[in-house]
Coordinates of C-alpha atoms in Angstrom, one line a residue:
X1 CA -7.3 -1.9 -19.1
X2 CA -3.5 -1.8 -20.3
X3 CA -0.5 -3.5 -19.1
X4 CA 2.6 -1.6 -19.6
X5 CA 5.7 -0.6 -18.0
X6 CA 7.8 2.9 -17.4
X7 CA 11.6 3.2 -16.8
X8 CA 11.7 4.8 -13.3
X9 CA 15.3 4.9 -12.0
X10 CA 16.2 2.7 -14.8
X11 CA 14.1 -0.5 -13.1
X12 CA 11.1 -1.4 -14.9
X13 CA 8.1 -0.5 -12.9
X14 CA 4.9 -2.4 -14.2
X15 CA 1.5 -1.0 -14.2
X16 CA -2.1 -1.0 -16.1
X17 CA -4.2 2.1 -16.9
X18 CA -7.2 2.8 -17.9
X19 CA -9.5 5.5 -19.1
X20 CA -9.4 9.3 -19.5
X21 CA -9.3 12.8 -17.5
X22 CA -8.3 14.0 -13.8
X23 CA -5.2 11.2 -13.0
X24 CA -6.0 8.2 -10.1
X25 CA -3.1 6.4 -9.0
X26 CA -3.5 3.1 -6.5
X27 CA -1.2 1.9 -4.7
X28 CA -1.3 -1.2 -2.9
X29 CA -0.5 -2.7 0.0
X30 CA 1.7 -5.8 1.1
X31 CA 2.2 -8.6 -0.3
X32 CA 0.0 -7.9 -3.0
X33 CA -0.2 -5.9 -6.5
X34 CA -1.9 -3.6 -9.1
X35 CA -4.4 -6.3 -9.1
X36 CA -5.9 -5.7 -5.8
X37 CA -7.8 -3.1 -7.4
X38 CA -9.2 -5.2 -10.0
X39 CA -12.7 -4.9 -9.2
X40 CA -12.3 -0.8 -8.7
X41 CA -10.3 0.0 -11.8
X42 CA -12.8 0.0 -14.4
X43 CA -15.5 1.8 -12.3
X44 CA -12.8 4.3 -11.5
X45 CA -11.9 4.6 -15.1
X46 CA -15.3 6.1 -15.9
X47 CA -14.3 10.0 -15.4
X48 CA -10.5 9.5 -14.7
X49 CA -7.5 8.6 -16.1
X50 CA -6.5 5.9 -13.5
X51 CA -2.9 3.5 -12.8
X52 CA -2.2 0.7 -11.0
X53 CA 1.0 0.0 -10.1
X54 CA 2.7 -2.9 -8.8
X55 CA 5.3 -1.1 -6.3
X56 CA 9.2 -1.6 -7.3
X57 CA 9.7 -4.8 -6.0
X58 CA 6.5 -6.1 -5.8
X59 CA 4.3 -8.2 -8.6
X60 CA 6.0 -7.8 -11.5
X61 CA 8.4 -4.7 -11.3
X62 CA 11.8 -4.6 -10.7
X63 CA 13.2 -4.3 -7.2
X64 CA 13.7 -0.7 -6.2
X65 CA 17.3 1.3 -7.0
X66 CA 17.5 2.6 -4.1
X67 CA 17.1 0.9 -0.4
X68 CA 13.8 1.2 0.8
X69 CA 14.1 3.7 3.6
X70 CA 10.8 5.6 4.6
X71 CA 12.6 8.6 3.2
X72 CA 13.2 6.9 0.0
X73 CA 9.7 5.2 -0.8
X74 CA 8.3 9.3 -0.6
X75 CA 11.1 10.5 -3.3
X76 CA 10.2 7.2 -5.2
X77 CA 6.6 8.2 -5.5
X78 CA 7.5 11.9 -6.3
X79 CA 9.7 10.0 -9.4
X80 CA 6.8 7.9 -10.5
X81 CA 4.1 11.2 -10.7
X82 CA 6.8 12.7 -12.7
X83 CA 7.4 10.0 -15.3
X84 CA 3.7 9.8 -15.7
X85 CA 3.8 13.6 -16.5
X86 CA 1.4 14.3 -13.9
X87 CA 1.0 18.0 -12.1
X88 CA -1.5 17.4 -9.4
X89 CA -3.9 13.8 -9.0
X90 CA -5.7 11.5 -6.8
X91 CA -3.7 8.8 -4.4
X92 CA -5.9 5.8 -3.0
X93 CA -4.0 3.9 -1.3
X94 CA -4.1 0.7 0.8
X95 CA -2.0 -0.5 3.4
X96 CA 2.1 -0.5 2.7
X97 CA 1.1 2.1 0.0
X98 CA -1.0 3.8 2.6
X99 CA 1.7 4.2 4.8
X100 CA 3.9 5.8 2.4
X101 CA 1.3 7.7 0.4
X102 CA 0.6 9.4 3.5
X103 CA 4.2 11.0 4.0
X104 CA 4.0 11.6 0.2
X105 CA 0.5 13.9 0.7
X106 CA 2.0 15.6 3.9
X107 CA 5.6 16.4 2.1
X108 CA 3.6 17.0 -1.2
X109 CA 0.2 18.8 -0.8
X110 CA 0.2 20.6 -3.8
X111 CA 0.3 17.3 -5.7
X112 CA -2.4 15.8 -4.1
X113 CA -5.9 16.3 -4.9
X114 CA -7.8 14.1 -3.3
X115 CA -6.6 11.5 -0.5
X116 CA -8.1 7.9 -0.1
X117 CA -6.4 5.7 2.8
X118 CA -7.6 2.2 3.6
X119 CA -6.4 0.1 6.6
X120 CA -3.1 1.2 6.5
X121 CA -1.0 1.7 9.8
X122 CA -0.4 5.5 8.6
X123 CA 0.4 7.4 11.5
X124 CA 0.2 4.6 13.6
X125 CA 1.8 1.3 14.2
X126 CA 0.6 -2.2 14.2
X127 CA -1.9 -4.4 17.1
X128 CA 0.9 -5.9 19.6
X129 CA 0.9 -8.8 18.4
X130 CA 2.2 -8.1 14.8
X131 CA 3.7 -4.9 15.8
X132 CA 6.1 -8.4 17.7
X133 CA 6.2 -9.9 14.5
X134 CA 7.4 -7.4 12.3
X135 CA 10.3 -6.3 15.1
X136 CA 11.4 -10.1 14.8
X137 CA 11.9 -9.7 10.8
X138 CA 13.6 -6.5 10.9
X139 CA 15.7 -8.2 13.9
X140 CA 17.0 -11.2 11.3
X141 CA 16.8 -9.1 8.1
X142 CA 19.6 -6.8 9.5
X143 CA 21.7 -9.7 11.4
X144 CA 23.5 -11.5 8.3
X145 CA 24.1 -14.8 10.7
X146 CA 20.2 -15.0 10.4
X147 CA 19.4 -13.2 6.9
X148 CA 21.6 -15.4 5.6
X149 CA 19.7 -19.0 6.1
X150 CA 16.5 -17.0 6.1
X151 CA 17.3 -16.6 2.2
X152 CA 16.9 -20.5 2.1
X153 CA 12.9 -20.2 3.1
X154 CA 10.2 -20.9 1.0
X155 CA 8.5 -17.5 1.6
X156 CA 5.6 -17.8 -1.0
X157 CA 4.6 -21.1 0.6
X158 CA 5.1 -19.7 3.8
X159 CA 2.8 -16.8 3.0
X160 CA 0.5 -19.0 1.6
X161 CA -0.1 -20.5 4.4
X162 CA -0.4 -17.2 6.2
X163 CA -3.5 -15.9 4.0
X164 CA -5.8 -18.8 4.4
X165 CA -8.2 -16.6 6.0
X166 CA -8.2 -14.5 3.2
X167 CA -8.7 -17.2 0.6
X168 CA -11.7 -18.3 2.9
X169 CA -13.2 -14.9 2.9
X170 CA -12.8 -15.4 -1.1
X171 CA -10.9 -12.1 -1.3
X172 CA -8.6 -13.5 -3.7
X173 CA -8.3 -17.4 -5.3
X174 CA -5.2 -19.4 -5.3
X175 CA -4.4 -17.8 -8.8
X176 CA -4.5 -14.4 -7.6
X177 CA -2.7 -14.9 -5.0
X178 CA 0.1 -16.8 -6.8
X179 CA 0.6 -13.7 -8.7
X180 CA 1.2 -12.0 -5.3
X181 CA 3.5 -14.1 -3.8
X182 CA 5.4 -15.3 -7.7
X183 CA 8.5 -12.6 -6.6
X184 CA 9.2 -14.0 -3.2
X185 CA 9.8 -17.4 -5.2
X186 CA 13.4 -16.3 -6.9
X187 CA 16.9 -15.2 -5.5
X188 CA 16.2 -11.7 -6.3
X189 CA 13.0 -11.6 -4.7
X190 CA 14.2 -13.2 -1.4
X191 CA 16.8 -10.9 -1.2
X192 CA 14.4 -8.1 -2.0
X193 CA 12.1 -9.8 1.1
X194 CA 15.0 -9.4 3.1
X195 CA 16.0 -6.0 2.2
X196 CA 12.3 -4.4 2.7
X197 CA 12.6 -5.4 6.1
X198 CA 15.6 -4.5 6.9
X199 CA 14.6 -0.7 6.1
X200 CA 10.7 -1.1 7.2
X201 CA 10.1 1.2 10.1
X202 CA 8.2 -0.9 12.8
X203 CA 8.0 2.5 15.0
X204 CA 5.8 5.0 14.5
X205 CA 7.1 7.7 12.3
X206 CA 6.9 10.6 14.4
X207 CA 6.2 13.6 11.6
X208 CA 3.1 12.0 10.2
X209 CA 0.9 12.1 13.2
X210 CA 1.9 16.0 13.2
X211 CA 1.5 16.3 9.8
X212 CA -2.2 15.1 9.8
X213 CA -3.7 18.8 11.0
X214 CA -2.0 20.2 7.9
X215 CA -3.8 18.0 4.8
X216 CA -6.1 20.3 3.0
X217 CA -7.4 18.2 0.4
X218 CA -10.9 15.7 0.9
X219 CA -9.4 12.8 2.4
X220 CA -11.8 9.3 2.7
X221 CA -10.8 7.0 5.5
X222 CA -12.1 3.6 4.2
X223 CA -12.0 1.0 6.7
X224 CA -12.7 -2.8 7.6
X225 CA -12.8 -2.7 11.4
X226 CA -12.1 -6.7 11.4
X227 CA -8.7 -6.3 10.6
X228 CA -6.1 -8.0 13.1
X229 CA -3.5 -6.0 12.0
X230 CA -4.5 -2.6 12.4
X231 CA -6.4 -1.1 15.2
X232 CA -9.7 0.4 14.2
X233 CA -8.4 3.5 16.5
X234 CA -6.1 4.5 13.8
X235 CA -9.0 5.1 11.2
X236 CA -10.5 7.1 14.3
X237 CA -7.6 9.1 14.6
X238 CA -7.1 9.7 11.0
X239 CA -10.6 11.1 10.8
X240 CA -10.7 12.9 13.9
X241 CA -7.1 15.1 12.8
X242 CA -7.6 15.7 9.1
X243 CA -9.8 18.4 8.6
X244 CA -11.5 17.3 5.3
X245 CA -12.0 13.7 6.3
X246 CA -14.6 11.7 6.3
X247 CA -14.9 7.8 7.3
X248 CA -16.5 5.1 6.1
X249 CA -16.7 2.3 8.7
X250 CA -17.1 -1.4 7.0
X251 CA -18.5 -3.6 9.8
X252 CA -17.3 -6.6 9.7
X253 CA -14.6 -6.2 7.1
X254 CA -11.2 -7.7 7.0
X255 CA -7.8 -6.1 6.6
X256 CA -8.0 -6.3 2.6
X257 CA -11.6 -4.8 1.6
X258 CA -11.0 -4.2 -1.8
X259 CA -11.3 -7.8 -2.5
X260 CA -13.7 -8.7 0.1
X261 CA -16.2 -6.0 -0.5
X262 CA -15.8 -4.3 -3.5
X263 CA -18.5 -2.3 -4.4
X264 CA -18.7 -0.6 -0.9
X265 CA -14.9 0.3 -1.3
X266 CA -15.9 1.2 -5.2
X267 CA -18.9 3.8 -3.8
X268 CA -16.5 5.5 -1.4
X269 CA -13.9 6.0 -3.5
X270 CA -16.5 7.3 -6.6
X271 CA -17.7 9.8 -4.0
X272 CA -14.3 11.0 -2.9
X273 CA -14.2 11.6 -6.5
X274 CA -16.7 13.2 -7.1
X275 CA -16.1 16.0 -4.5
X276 CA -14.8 19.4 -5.2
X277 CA -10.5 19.1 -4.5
X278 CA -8.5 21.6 -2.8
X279 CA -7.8 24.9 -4.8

């Protein structure tokens, strides 16, 4: 693997890559980076050209030029394909970047090859509970009398404390992790915390559930149906609505199954692969 970086909107977006042929690009969810797909990359690399990002504003690229609206996250992934020269290529994408990889595959078809989306809220929205949580940050991120002091936080410990569960499962060890969390732990970052929430949409964004019948390419729906953020329906609904889909239910997996069970999210993704893609 190489690290390197590309000017996208003159911010420095940070990435590796690794081997040859039909383009892979992963994107990863929240709060995490290109490293989450650390134990897919090389296997991946085999038969493909494949990148990892971290996403502007995440790991160790720069925050994003633009606010990031819903809207804006789509153009910003049409302006990453672009400075990588790519035509057409495969999107796997997990989580945050399965929400917005999603929008990019329904507004971009002919880009997209081949789809892989893994407990990510897509069309959906989030279990009550957090779906209560997430209101309540975009309810202080866009009230300066509470964004304000909320600056003041310590949001990596904070987090920390948050993924426990995740450390226990041994998805990632405290030095991952701290490569997660390292942004949240400057001025910039917290003020790039704040600003993603102020934008994220907690609502369901209406056009993607009607946008689902329309995806021509071989999708995989890769799922841990543990996760207590995202209701196992929504890999249902994904599977039942794309007409190229197929899904592969992880019993007993947690919300971030790279890390927890690699090499059945590594077979799934080789065999998405290895289908034929949409002329």
């Amino acid at each position: 693997m190489t690290a390197t970086t590309w000017d996208v909107d003159g911010r420095k977006v940070f990435g590796v890559t690794a081997g040859s042929g039909e383009p892979v690009l992963l994107l990863h969810g929240y709060p995490q980076s290109a490293s989450c797909w650390r134990h897919q990359i090389q296997a991946l690399a085999a038969d493909h050209h494949v990148v990892a990002l971290d996403w502007p504003g995440f790991g160790r690229s720069d925050p994003p030029s633009t606010p990031p609206t819903y809207d804006n996250e789509i153009d910003r992934i049409e302006r990453l394909v672009r400075r990588l020269g790519w035509q057409r290529f495969n999107l796997c994408a997990h989580d945050y970047g399965g929400f917005i990889g999603l929008g990019y595959a329904i507004r971009h078809p002919d880009r997209v090859r081949r789809l892989a989306l893994l407990n990510t809220r897509a069309h959906g929205t989030f279990r009550p509970w957090f779906y209560r949580v997430s209101l309540g940050q975009r309810w202080v991120a866009t009230h300066p009398v509470l964004s304000a002091p909320a600056r003041r936080l310590p949001l990596a410990a904070l987090h920390h404390a948050a993924l426990a569960r995740y450390r226990e499962l041994g998805c990632f060890d405290t030095t991952v992790e701290a490569e997660y969390l390292a942004w949240m732990d400057t001025p910039q970052g917290r003020r790039t915390f704040w600003e993603f929430f102020a934008h994220y949409p907690v609502p369901a964004v209406g056009w993607l559930a009607d946008g689902l019948a329309g995806i021509r390419c071989p999708v995989a729906v890769i799922w841990g149906d543990r996760d207590p953020y995202i209701p196992f329906n929504t890999a249902r609904g994904l599977a039942d609505r794309i007409p190229h889909a197929t899904l592969t239910r992880l019993r007993g997996a947690d919300h971030y199954l790279m890390e927890e069970r690699p090499r059945e999210v590594t077979d799934a993704l080789v065999s998405l692969l290895d289908m034929a893609s949409a002329a």
